[in-house]
């Protein structure tokens, strides 16, 4: 297949149902992955450092209005212990993720980042939501290497519907933060959910085309999973579109997006996500890795907090220990004939275009 896809061709592919054609898509994406980022699967240890959140995202179980959720915030000592575990397991990166929690202050997190950088050779990725630029700048100066902030959907109307006011900022504001992150010298990761109620095929194709425009370093895509304690889960804030235009939030749809993303952004680091593993515990991660992905994110969060980081229900691996996750994922990677990446595994810079 031709890998120089136009937006119209991307849309045809996201609508594709023919099995032989899809086999060709998987094969082409896997081949592109092998040629660009190689056989190494990079491991990013995920530490979910807080589930407090000021936002009201319509899909997410951490939203401030979800009063039924017990909240936690990890201590500096707990986080450092996880980082040292990451080193023991041979991971090259730790990802600290949280709800948008202003109890995590600029200086406190800067100190945690500085300590991780001083005590280990890990790359540090942050995913703290839409924090002010001066905080992002301080964390970057403290040594943070990368930042993840998904734009979730490139349809501004759908975006604004599922990120309600007053605490939300609009689609353009989120994109401005991605631009700030790039200016500050972070490697920038973004991504979308697949199958959000109200997301059309055309809008999903536009999401993938947006990845190309932004020349992202990391791109995470996972299926939308309905959470009963959220407005979207209760069907309260749905954008009305023709039913036949609605993208399904399925495994198959997610593989198509992973594969097309690899073809559109050949050098990006693309994870095979936990949300994908949640839909297919048996082989979701492996199929993601065989259809374009080159990263996995083993969970390092202490078991006592895991079930509380409930962005969606029945999340994979919430009862496993960090040790279990490490062994399980290493085994899965080797079983499909891939290597475990060493070192930080940053974005390749062979052909970097100027950023937007
Ligand atoms: N506060 C951070 C981290 C949010 S959780 C931030 O805003 O960036 C990380 C990702 O989980 C989100 O970007 C979203 O894409 C995904 N997520 C949240 N709720 C979800 C759901 N119900 N189904 C699938 N993915 C979800």
CSV table of C-alpha atoms and ligand atoms in Angstrom, one decimal:
chain,number,residue,atom,x,y,z
A,1,UNK,CA,0.0,0.0,0.0
A,2,UNK,CA,1.0,3.6,-0.6
A,3,UNK,CA,2.2,5.0,2.8
A,4,UNK,CA,1.9,8.7,1.8
A,5,UNK,CA,-1.7,8.9,2.9
A,6,UNK,CA,-4.0,11.9,2.3
A,7,UNK,CA,-6.7,12.8,4.8
A,8,UNK,CA,-9.3,11.2,2.5
A,9,UNK,CA,-7.3,8.0,2.4
A,10,UNK,CA,-6.9,7.9,6.1
A,11,UNK,CA,-10.7,8.2,6.4
A,12,UNK,CA,-11.1,5.3,4.0
A,13,UNK,CA,-8.8,3.2,6.1
A,14,UNK,CA,-10.5,4.0,9.4
A,15,UNK,CA,-13.8,2.8,7.7
A,16,UNK,CA,-12.1,-0.3,6.2
A,17,UNK,CA,-13.7,-3.7,7.1
A,18,UNK,CA,-12.2,-6.0,4.5
A,19,UNK,CA,-10.0,-8.5,6.3
A,20,UNK,CA,-7.4,-8.9,3.5
A,21,UNK,CA,-7.0,-5.1,3.3
A,22,UNK,CA,-6.6,-4.9,7.0
A,23,UNK,CA,-3.9,-7.6,7.0
A,24,UNK,CA,-2.1,-5.5,4.5
A,25,UNK,CA,-2.4,-2.4,6.8
A,26,UNK,CA,-1.0,-4.4,9.8
A,27,UNK,CA,1.8,-5.7,7.7
A,28,UNK,CA,2.8,-2.3,6.3
A,29,UNK,CA,2.6,-0.7,9.7
A,30,UNK,CA,4.7,-3.4,11.3
A,31,UNK,CA,7.3,-3.1,8.5
A,32,UNK,CA,7.4,0.7,8.9
A,33,UNK,CA,7.9,0.2,12.7
A,34,UNK,CA,10.7,-2.2,12.1
A,35,UNK,CA,12.5,0.1,9.6
A,36,UNK,CA,12.2,3.3,11.6
A,37,UNK,CA,12.2,2.5,15.4
A,38,UNK,CA,13.5,-1.1,15.1
A,39,UNK,CA,12.9,-4.2,17.2
A,40,UNK,CA,13.4,-2.6,20.6
A,41,UNK,CA,10.3,-2.2,22.8
A,42,UNK,CA,10.9,0.6,25.3
A,43,UNK,CA,9.6,0.2,28.8
A,44,UNK,CA,8.3,3.3,30.6
A,45,UNK,CA,7.5,2.7,34.2
A,46,UNK,CA,4.2,4.4,35.1
A,47,UNK,CA,3.8,6.0,38.5
A,48,UNK,CA,0.3,7.3,39.1
A,49,UNK,CA,1.3,9.9,41.7
A,50,UNK,CA,-2.1,11.4,42.6
A,51,UNK,CA,-5.8,10.9,41.7
A,52,UNK,CA,-6.9,14.3,42.9
A,53,UNK,CA,-8.2,16.4,40.1
A,54,UNK,CA,-9.8,19.9,39.7
A,55,UNK,CA,-11.2,19.1,36.2
A,56,UNK,CA,-14.5,17.8,35.1
A,57,UNK,CA,-13.6,15.8,32.0
A,58,UNK,CA,-16.9,14.1,30.9
A,59,UNK,CA,-15.3,10.7,30.4
A,60,UNK,CA,-12.8,10.3,33.3
A,61,UNK,CA,-13.4,8.7,36.7
A,62,UNK,CA,-11.0,11.1,38.4
A,63,UNK,CA,-13.2,14.1,37.6
A,64,UNK,CA,-13.6,16.5,40.6
A,65,UNK,CA,-17.4,15.8,40.8
A,66,UNK,CA,-16.9,12.1,41.4
A,67,UNK,CA,-17.3,12.2,45.2
A,68,UNK,CA,-17.4,8.4,45.5
A,69,UNK,CA,-13.7,8.1,44.8
A,70,UNK,CA,-11.2,7.9,47.7
A,71,UNK,CA,-8.3,10.3,46.8
A,72,UNK,CA,-4.6,9.8,47.4
A,73,UNK,CA,-1.3,11.6,46.7
A,74,UNK,CA,2.0,9.8,46.9
A,75,UNK,CA,4.8,11.1,49.1
A,76,UNK,CA,8.2,12.0,47.7
A,77,UNK,CA,9.7,8.9,49.4
A,78,UNK,CA,7.2,6.6,47.8
A,79,UNK,CA,7.8,8.1,44.4
A,80,UNK,CA,11.6,7.8,44.8
A,81,UNK,CA,11.2,4.2,45.8
A,82,UNK,CA,9.3,3.5,42.6
A,83,UNK,CA,12.0,5.2,40.5
A,84,UNK,CA,14.6,3.0,42.1
A,85,UNK,CA,12.5,0.0,41.3
A,86,UNK,CA,12.3,1.1,37.7
A,87,UNK,CA,16.1,1.1,37.6
A,88,UNK,CA,16.1,-2.5,39.0
A,89,UNK,CA,13.7,-3.7,36.4
A,90,UNK,CA,15.9,-2.2,33.7
A,91,UNK,CA,13.4,0.5,32.6
A,92,UNK,CA,14.9,3.6,30.9
A,93,UNK,CA,12.1,6.0,31.8
A,94,UNK,CA,9.6,6.8,34.5
A,95,UNK,CA,6.3,8.5,33.7
A,96,UNK,CA,4.7,10.4,36.5
A,97,UNK,CA,1.0,10.9,35.9
A,98,UNK,CA,-1.8,12.5,37.9
A,99,UNK,CA,-5.1,14.2,37.8
A,100,UNK,CA,-4.8,18.0,37.5
A,101,UNK,CA,-3.8,18.3,41.1
A,102,UNK,CA,-2.6,21.7,42.4
A,103,UNK,CA,-1.8,20.0,45.7
A,104,UNK,CA,1.2,18.9,43.6
A,105,UNK,CA,3.0,22.2,43.7
A,106,UNK,CA,5.6,23.5,41.3
A,107,UNK,CA,8.5,23.4,43.7
A,108,UNK,CA,7.6,20.1,45.3
A,109,UNK,CA,7.5,18.3,41.9
A,110,UNK,CA,10.6,20.1,40.7
A,111,UNK,CA,12.4,18.7,43.7
A,112,UNK,CA,11.1,15.2,43.0
A,113,UNK,CA,12.3,15.5,39.4
A,114,UNK,CA,15.7,16.8,40.5
A,115,UNK,CA,16.1,13.9,42.9
A,116,UNK,CA,15.2,11.2,40.3
A,117,UNK,CA,17.7,12.8,37.9
A,118,UNK,CA,20.4,13.0,40.5
A,119,UNK,CA,20.0,9.5,41.8
A,120,UNK,CA,19.3,7.6,38.6
A,121,UNK,CA,19.9,7.8,34.9
A,122,UNK,CA,16.2,7.6,34.1
A,123,UNK,CA,14.5,9.8,31.6
A,124,UNK,CA,11.5,11.6,33.3
A,125,UNK,CA,8.2,12.1,31.6
A,126,UNK,CA,5.4,14.1,33.2
A,127,UNK,CA,1.7,14.0,32.6
A,128,UNK,CA,0.1,16.5,35.0
A,129,UNK,CA,-2.6,18.0,32.8
A,130,UNK,CA,-2.8,21.7,31.8
A,131,UNK,CA,-0.4,23.3,34.2
A,132,UNK,CA,0.7,27.0,33.8
A,133,UNK,CA,3.7,27.6,31.6
A,134,UNK,CA,5.9,28.8,34.4
A,135,UNK,CA,5.4,25.5,36.2
A,136,UNK,CA,6.1,23.5,33.0
A,137,UNK,CA,9.3,25.6,32.6
A,138,UNK,CA,10.4,25.0,36.2
A,139,UNK,CA,9.9,21.2,35.8
A,140,UNK,CA,11.8,21.3,32.5
A,141,UNK,CA,14.7,23.2,34.2
A,142,UNK,CA,14.6,20.6,37.0
A,143,UNK,CA,15.4,17.9,34.4
A,144,UNK,CA,12.0,16.6,33.1
A,145,UNK,CA,12.6,15.3,29.6
A,146,UNK,CA,9.1,14.7,28.2
A,147,UNK,CA,5.5,15.7,28.7
A,148,UNK,CA,2.3,13.9,27.8
A,149,UNK,CA,-1.0,15.8,27.2
A,150,UNK,CA,-3.5,14.2,24.9
A,151,UNK,CA,-5.8,16.5,22.9
A,152,UNK,CA,-8.4,13.6,23.1
A,153,UNK,CA,-10.2,14.7,19.9
A,154,UNK,CA,-9.4,17.3,17.1
A,155,UNK,CA,-13.1,18.2,16.8
A,156,UNK,CA,-13.3,21.5,18.8
A,157,UNK,CA,-17.1,21.1,19.3
A,158,UNK,CA,-16.8,17.6,20.7
A,159,UNK,CA,-13.7,18.6,22.7
A,160,UNK,CA,-15.5,21.5,24.4
A,161,UNK,CA,-18.6,19.3,25.1
A,162,UNK,CA,-16.6,16.7,27.0
A,163,UNK,CA,-14.4,19.2,28.8
A,164,UNK,CA,-17.1,21.4,30.4
A,165,UNK,CA,-16.7,24.9,31.9
A,166,UNK,CA,-16.0,26.5,34.3
A,167,UNK,CA,-12.8,24.6,35.0
A,168,UNK,CA,-12.2,23.6,31.4
A,169,UNK,CA,-10.2,25.5,28.9
A,170,UNK,CA,-11.0,25.3,25.2
A,171,UNK,CA,-9.5,23.1,22.5
A,172,UNK,CA,-7.3,26.0,21.3
A,173,UNK,CA,-5.9,26.5,24.8
A,174,UNK,CA,-4.8,22.8,25.0
A,175,UNK,CA,-3.1,23.1,21.6
A,176,UNK,CA,-1.3,26.2,22.8
A,177,UNK,CA,0.1,24.2,25.7
A,178,UNK,CA,1.5,21.6,23.3
A,179,UNK,CA,3.2,24.5,21.5
A,180,UNK,CA,4.6,25.8,24.8
A,181,UNK,CA,6.0,22.3,25.7
A,182,UNK,CA,7.8,22.2,22.4
A,183,UNK,CA,9.3,25.6,22.9
A,184,UNK,CA,10.4,24.7,26.4
A,185,UNK,CA,12.4,21.8,24.9
A,186,UNK,CA,10.3,18.9,26.0
A,187,UNK,CA,9.7,15.9,23.9
A,188,UNK,CA,6.0,16.2,23.4
A,189,UNK,CA,3.4,13.4,23.5
A,190,UNK,CA,-0.2,13.7,22.7
A,191,UNK,CA,-3.0,11.4,21.5
A,192,UNK,CA,-6.7,10.7,21.4
A,193,UNK,CA,-9.3,8.3,22.6
A,194,UNK,CA,-11.0,6.1,20.0
A,195,UNK,CA,-14.7,5.7,19.9
A,196,UNK,CA,-15.7,8.7,22.1
A,197,UNK,CA,-19.5,9.0,21.8
A,198,UNK,CA,-20.0,11.7,19.1
A,199,UNK,CA,-16.7,11.0,17.4
A,200,UNK,CA,-17.3,10.5,13.7
A,201,UNK,CA,-15.0,8.6,11.2
A,202,UNK,CA,-14.1,11.9,9.6
A,203,UNK,CA,-13.2,13.4,12.9
A,204,UNK,CA,-11.0,10.4,13.8
A,205,UNK,CA,-9.3,10.6,10.5
A,206,UNK,CA,-8.7,14.3,11.2
A,207,UNK,CA,-7.2,13.3,14.6
A,208,UNK,CA,-4.6,11.2,12.8
A,209,UNK,CA,-3.9,13.9,10.3
A,210,UNK,CA,-3.4,16.3,13.2
A,211,UNK,CA,-0.7,14.0,14.6
A,212,UNK,CA,1.1,14.6,11.3
A,213,UNK,CA,0.7,18.4,11.5
A,214,UNK,CA,2.2,18.5,15.0
A,215,UNK,CA,5.1,16.2,14.3
A,216,UNK,CA,4.6,14.6,17.8
A,217,UNK,CA,7.4,12.7,19.5
A,218,UNK,CA,5.0,10.4,21.3
A,219,UNK,CA,1.5,9.4,20.4
A,220,UNK,CA,-0.8,7.5,22.7
A,221,UNK,CA,-4.2,6.2,21.4
A,222,UNK,CA,-6.5,3.9,23.3
A,223,UNK,CA,-10.2,3.0,23.2
A,224,UNK,CA,-12.7,5.1,25.1
A,225,UNK,CA,-14.0,3.0,27.9
A,226,UNK,CA,-17.3,4.1,29.5
A,227,UNK,CA,-17.2,4.9,33.2
A,228,UNK,CA,-20.7,4.8,34.9
A,229,UNK,CA,-19.9,7.7,37.3
A,230,UNK,CA,-19.3,10.2,34.5
A,231,UNK,CA,-21.6,12.3,32.3
A,232,UNK,CA,-20.4,10.6,29.2
A,233,UNK,CA,-20.9,7.2,30.8
A,234,UNK,CA,-24.4,8.2,31.7
A,235,UNK,CA,-24.9,9.5,28.1
A,236,UNK,CA,-25.5,13.0,29.3
A,237,UNK,CA,-23.2,15.1,27.1
A,238,UNK,CA,-23.2,13.3,23.7
A,239,UNK,CA,-22.6,15.2,20.5
A,240,UNK,CA,-25.4,14.2,18.1
A,241,UNK,CA,-24.1,12.6,14.9
A,242,UNK,CA,-25.6,10.1,12.5
A,243,UNK,CA,-25.4,6.7,14.1
A,244,UNK,CA,-23.6,5.2,11.0
A,245,UNK,CA,-20.9,7.9,11.4
A,246,UNK,CA,-20.1,6.9,15.0
A,247,UNK,CA,-16.7,5.3,15.5
A,248,UNK,CA,-16.8,2.1,17.6
A,249,UNK,CA,-14.7,2.0,20.7
A,250,UNK,CA,-13.3,-1.4,19.8
A,251,UNK,CA,-10.0,-3.2,19.8
A,252,UNK,CA,-10.1,-3.4,16.0
A,253,UNK,CA,-10.8,0.3,15.6
A,254,UNK,CA,-7.9,1.1,17.9
A,255,UNK,CA,-5.5,-1.2,16.0
A,256,UNK,CA,-6.4,0.7,12.8
A,257,UNK,CA,-5.5,4.0,14.5
A,258,UNK,CA,-2.2,2.6,15.9
A,259,UNK,CA,-1.2,1.3,12.4
A,260,UNK,CA,-2.2,4.5,10.5
A,261,UNK,CA,-0.4,6.6,13.2
A,262,UNK,CA,2.8,4.6,12.5
A,263,UNK,CA,2.5,5.2,8.8
A,264,UNK,CA,1.8,8.9,9.2
A,265,UNK,CA,4.4,9.5,12.0
A,266,UNK,CA,7.0,6.8,11.2
A,267,UNK,CA,9.5,7.9,13.9
A,268,UNK,CA,7.1,8.5,16.8
A,269,UNK,CA,7.2,6.5,20.0
A,270,UNK,CA,3.8,4.8,20.1
A,271,UNK,CA,2.7,2.8,23.2
A,272,UNK,CA,0.5,-0.3,23.1
A,273,UNK,CA,-1.8,1.1,25.8
A,274,UNK,CA,-3.3,-0.3,29.0
A,275,UNK,CA,-6.7,0.6,27.7
A,276,UNK,CA,-6.1,-1.8,24.7
A,277,UNK,CA,-5.0,-4.5,27.2
A,278,UNK,CA,-8.2,-3.9,29.1
A,279,UNK,CA,-10.2,-4.8,26.0
A,280,UNK,CA,-8.1,-7.9,25.4
A,281,UNK,CA,-6.1,-9.1,28.3
A,282,UNK,CA,-4.8,-12.1,26.5
A,283,UNK,CA,-3.2,-10.4,23.5
A,284,UNK,CA,-4.2,-6.8,23.2
A,285,UNK,CA,-0.7,-5.5,24.1
A,286,UNK,CA,1.0,-7.9,21.7
A,287,UNK,CA,-1.3,-7.1,18.8
A,288,UNK,CA,-0.7,-3.4,19.4
A,289,UNK,CA,3.1,-4.0,19.2
A,290,UNK,CA,2.7,-6.0,16.0
A,291,UNK,CA,0.6,-3.3,14.3
A,292,UNK,CA,2.7,-0.3,14.8
A,293,UNK,CA,3.5,0.3,18.5
A,294,UNK,CA,7.0,0.2,20.0
A,295,UNK,CA,6.5,1.1,23.7
A,296,UNK,CA,4.8,-0.4,26.7
A,297,UNK,CA,4.1,1.2,30.1
A,298,UNK,CA,4.5,-1.3,32.9
A,299,UNK,CA,2.7,0.0,36.1
A,300,UNK,CA,4.9,0.9,39.0
A,301,UNK,CA,2.2,2.5,41.2
A,302,UNK,CA,2.1,0.9,44.7
A,303,UNK,CA,-0.7,-1.7,44.7
A,304,UNK,CA,-2.5,0.0,47.5
A,305,UNK,CA,-3.2,3.0,45.2
A,306,UNK,CA,-3.7,1.3,41.9
A,307,UNK,CA,-7.4,0.6,42.0
A,308,UNK,CA,-7.9,4.2,43.1
A,309,UNK,CA,-6.4,5.6,39.8
A,310,UNK,CA,-9.7,4.6,38.2
A,311,UNK,CA,-9.9,6.7,35.0
A,312,UNK,CA,-12.1,3.9,33.6
A,313,UNK,CA,-13.5,0.7,35.1
A,314,UNK,CA,-11.8,-2.8,35.0
A,315,UNK,CA,-8.4,-1.3,34.1
A,316,UNK,CA,-5.9,-4.0,33.3
A,317,UNK,CA,-3.3,-5.0,35.9
A,318,UNK,CA,-4.7,-3.2,38.9
A,319,UNK,CA,-4.1,-6.2,41.2
A,320,UNK,CA,-0.6,-7.1,39.9
A,321,UNK,CA,2.5,-5.9,41.8
A,322,UNK,CA,5.2,-4.0,40.0
A,323,UNK,CA,7.2,-7.1,40.0
A,324,UNK,CA,4.4,-9.1,38.2
A,325,UNK,CA,4.0,-6.3,35.6
A,326,UNK,CA,7.7,-6.3,34.9
A,327,UNK,CA,8.0,-10.1,34.4
A,328,UNK,CA,4.7,-10.4,32.5
A,329,UNK,CA,5.6,-7.6,30.0
A,330,UNK,CA,9.2,-8.8,29.5
A,331,UNK,CA,7.9,-12.3,28.8
A,332,UNK,CA,5.2,-11.0,26.3
A,333,UNK,CA,7.8,-8.9,24.4
A,334,UNK,CA,10.2,-11.8,24.1
A,335,UNK,CA,7.4,-14.2,23.1
A,336,UNK,CA,6.7,-12.1,20.0
A,337,UNK,CA,10.3,-12.1,19.0
A,338,UNK,CA,11.1,-8.5,20.0
A,339,UNK,CA,13.9,-7.0,22.1
A,340,UNK,CA,13.6,-5.0,25.3
A,341,UNK,CA,14.9,-1.5,24.7
A,342,UNK,CA,17.8,-0.2,26.7
A,343,UNK,CA,18.5,3.4,27.7
A,344,UNK,CA,16.1,6.3,27.6
A,345,UNK,CA,14.6,5.5,24.2
A,346,UNK,CA,13.9,9.1,23.2
A,347,UNK,CA,12.5,10.3,19.9
A,348,UNK,CA,14.8,9.6,16.9
A,349,UNK,CA,16.0,12.8,15.3
A,350,UNK,CA,16.9,11.6,11.9
A,351,UNK,CA,14.4,13.6,9.9
A,352,UNK,CA,12.8,16.0,12.3
A,353,UNK,CA,10.6,18.6,10.6
A,354,UNK,CA,10.3,22.1,12.1
A,355,UNK,CA,7.5,22.2,14.6
A,356,UNK,CA,4.3,24.1,14.4
B,1,LIG,N1,-4.5,14.6,34.1
B,1,LIG,C1,-3.7,14.1,33.0
B,1,LIG,C2,-3.8,12.6,32.9
B,1,LIG,C3,-5.1,12.1,32.6
B,1,LIG,S1,-5.4,10.4,32.5
B,1,LIG,C4,-4.1,14.8,31.7
B,1,LIG,O1,-5.1,15.4,31.7
B,1,LIG,O2,-3.3,14.7,30.8
B,1,LIG,C5,-4.6,10.0,31.0
B,1,LIG,C6,-5.5,9.7,29.8
B,1,LIG,O3,-6.4,8.7,30.1
B,1,LIG,C7,-6.3,10.8,29.3
B,1,LIG,O4,-5.6,11.7,28.5
B,1,LIG,C8,-7.4,10.1,28.5
B,1,LIG,O5,-7.1,10.0,27.1
B,1,LIG,C9,-7.4,8.7,29.1
B,1,LIG,N2,-8.7,8.4,29.7
B,1,LIG,C10,-9.3,9.1,30.7
B,1,LIG,N3,-10.6,8.6,30.9
B,1,LIG,C11,-10.7,7.5,30.0
B,1,LIG,C12,-11.8,6.6,29.6
B,1,LIG,N4,-13.0,6.7,30.3
B,1,LIG,N5,-11.5,5.7,28.7
B,1,LIG,C13,-10.4,5.7,28.0
B,1,LIG,N6,-9.3,6.5,28.3
B,1,LIG,C14,-9.5,7.4,29.2
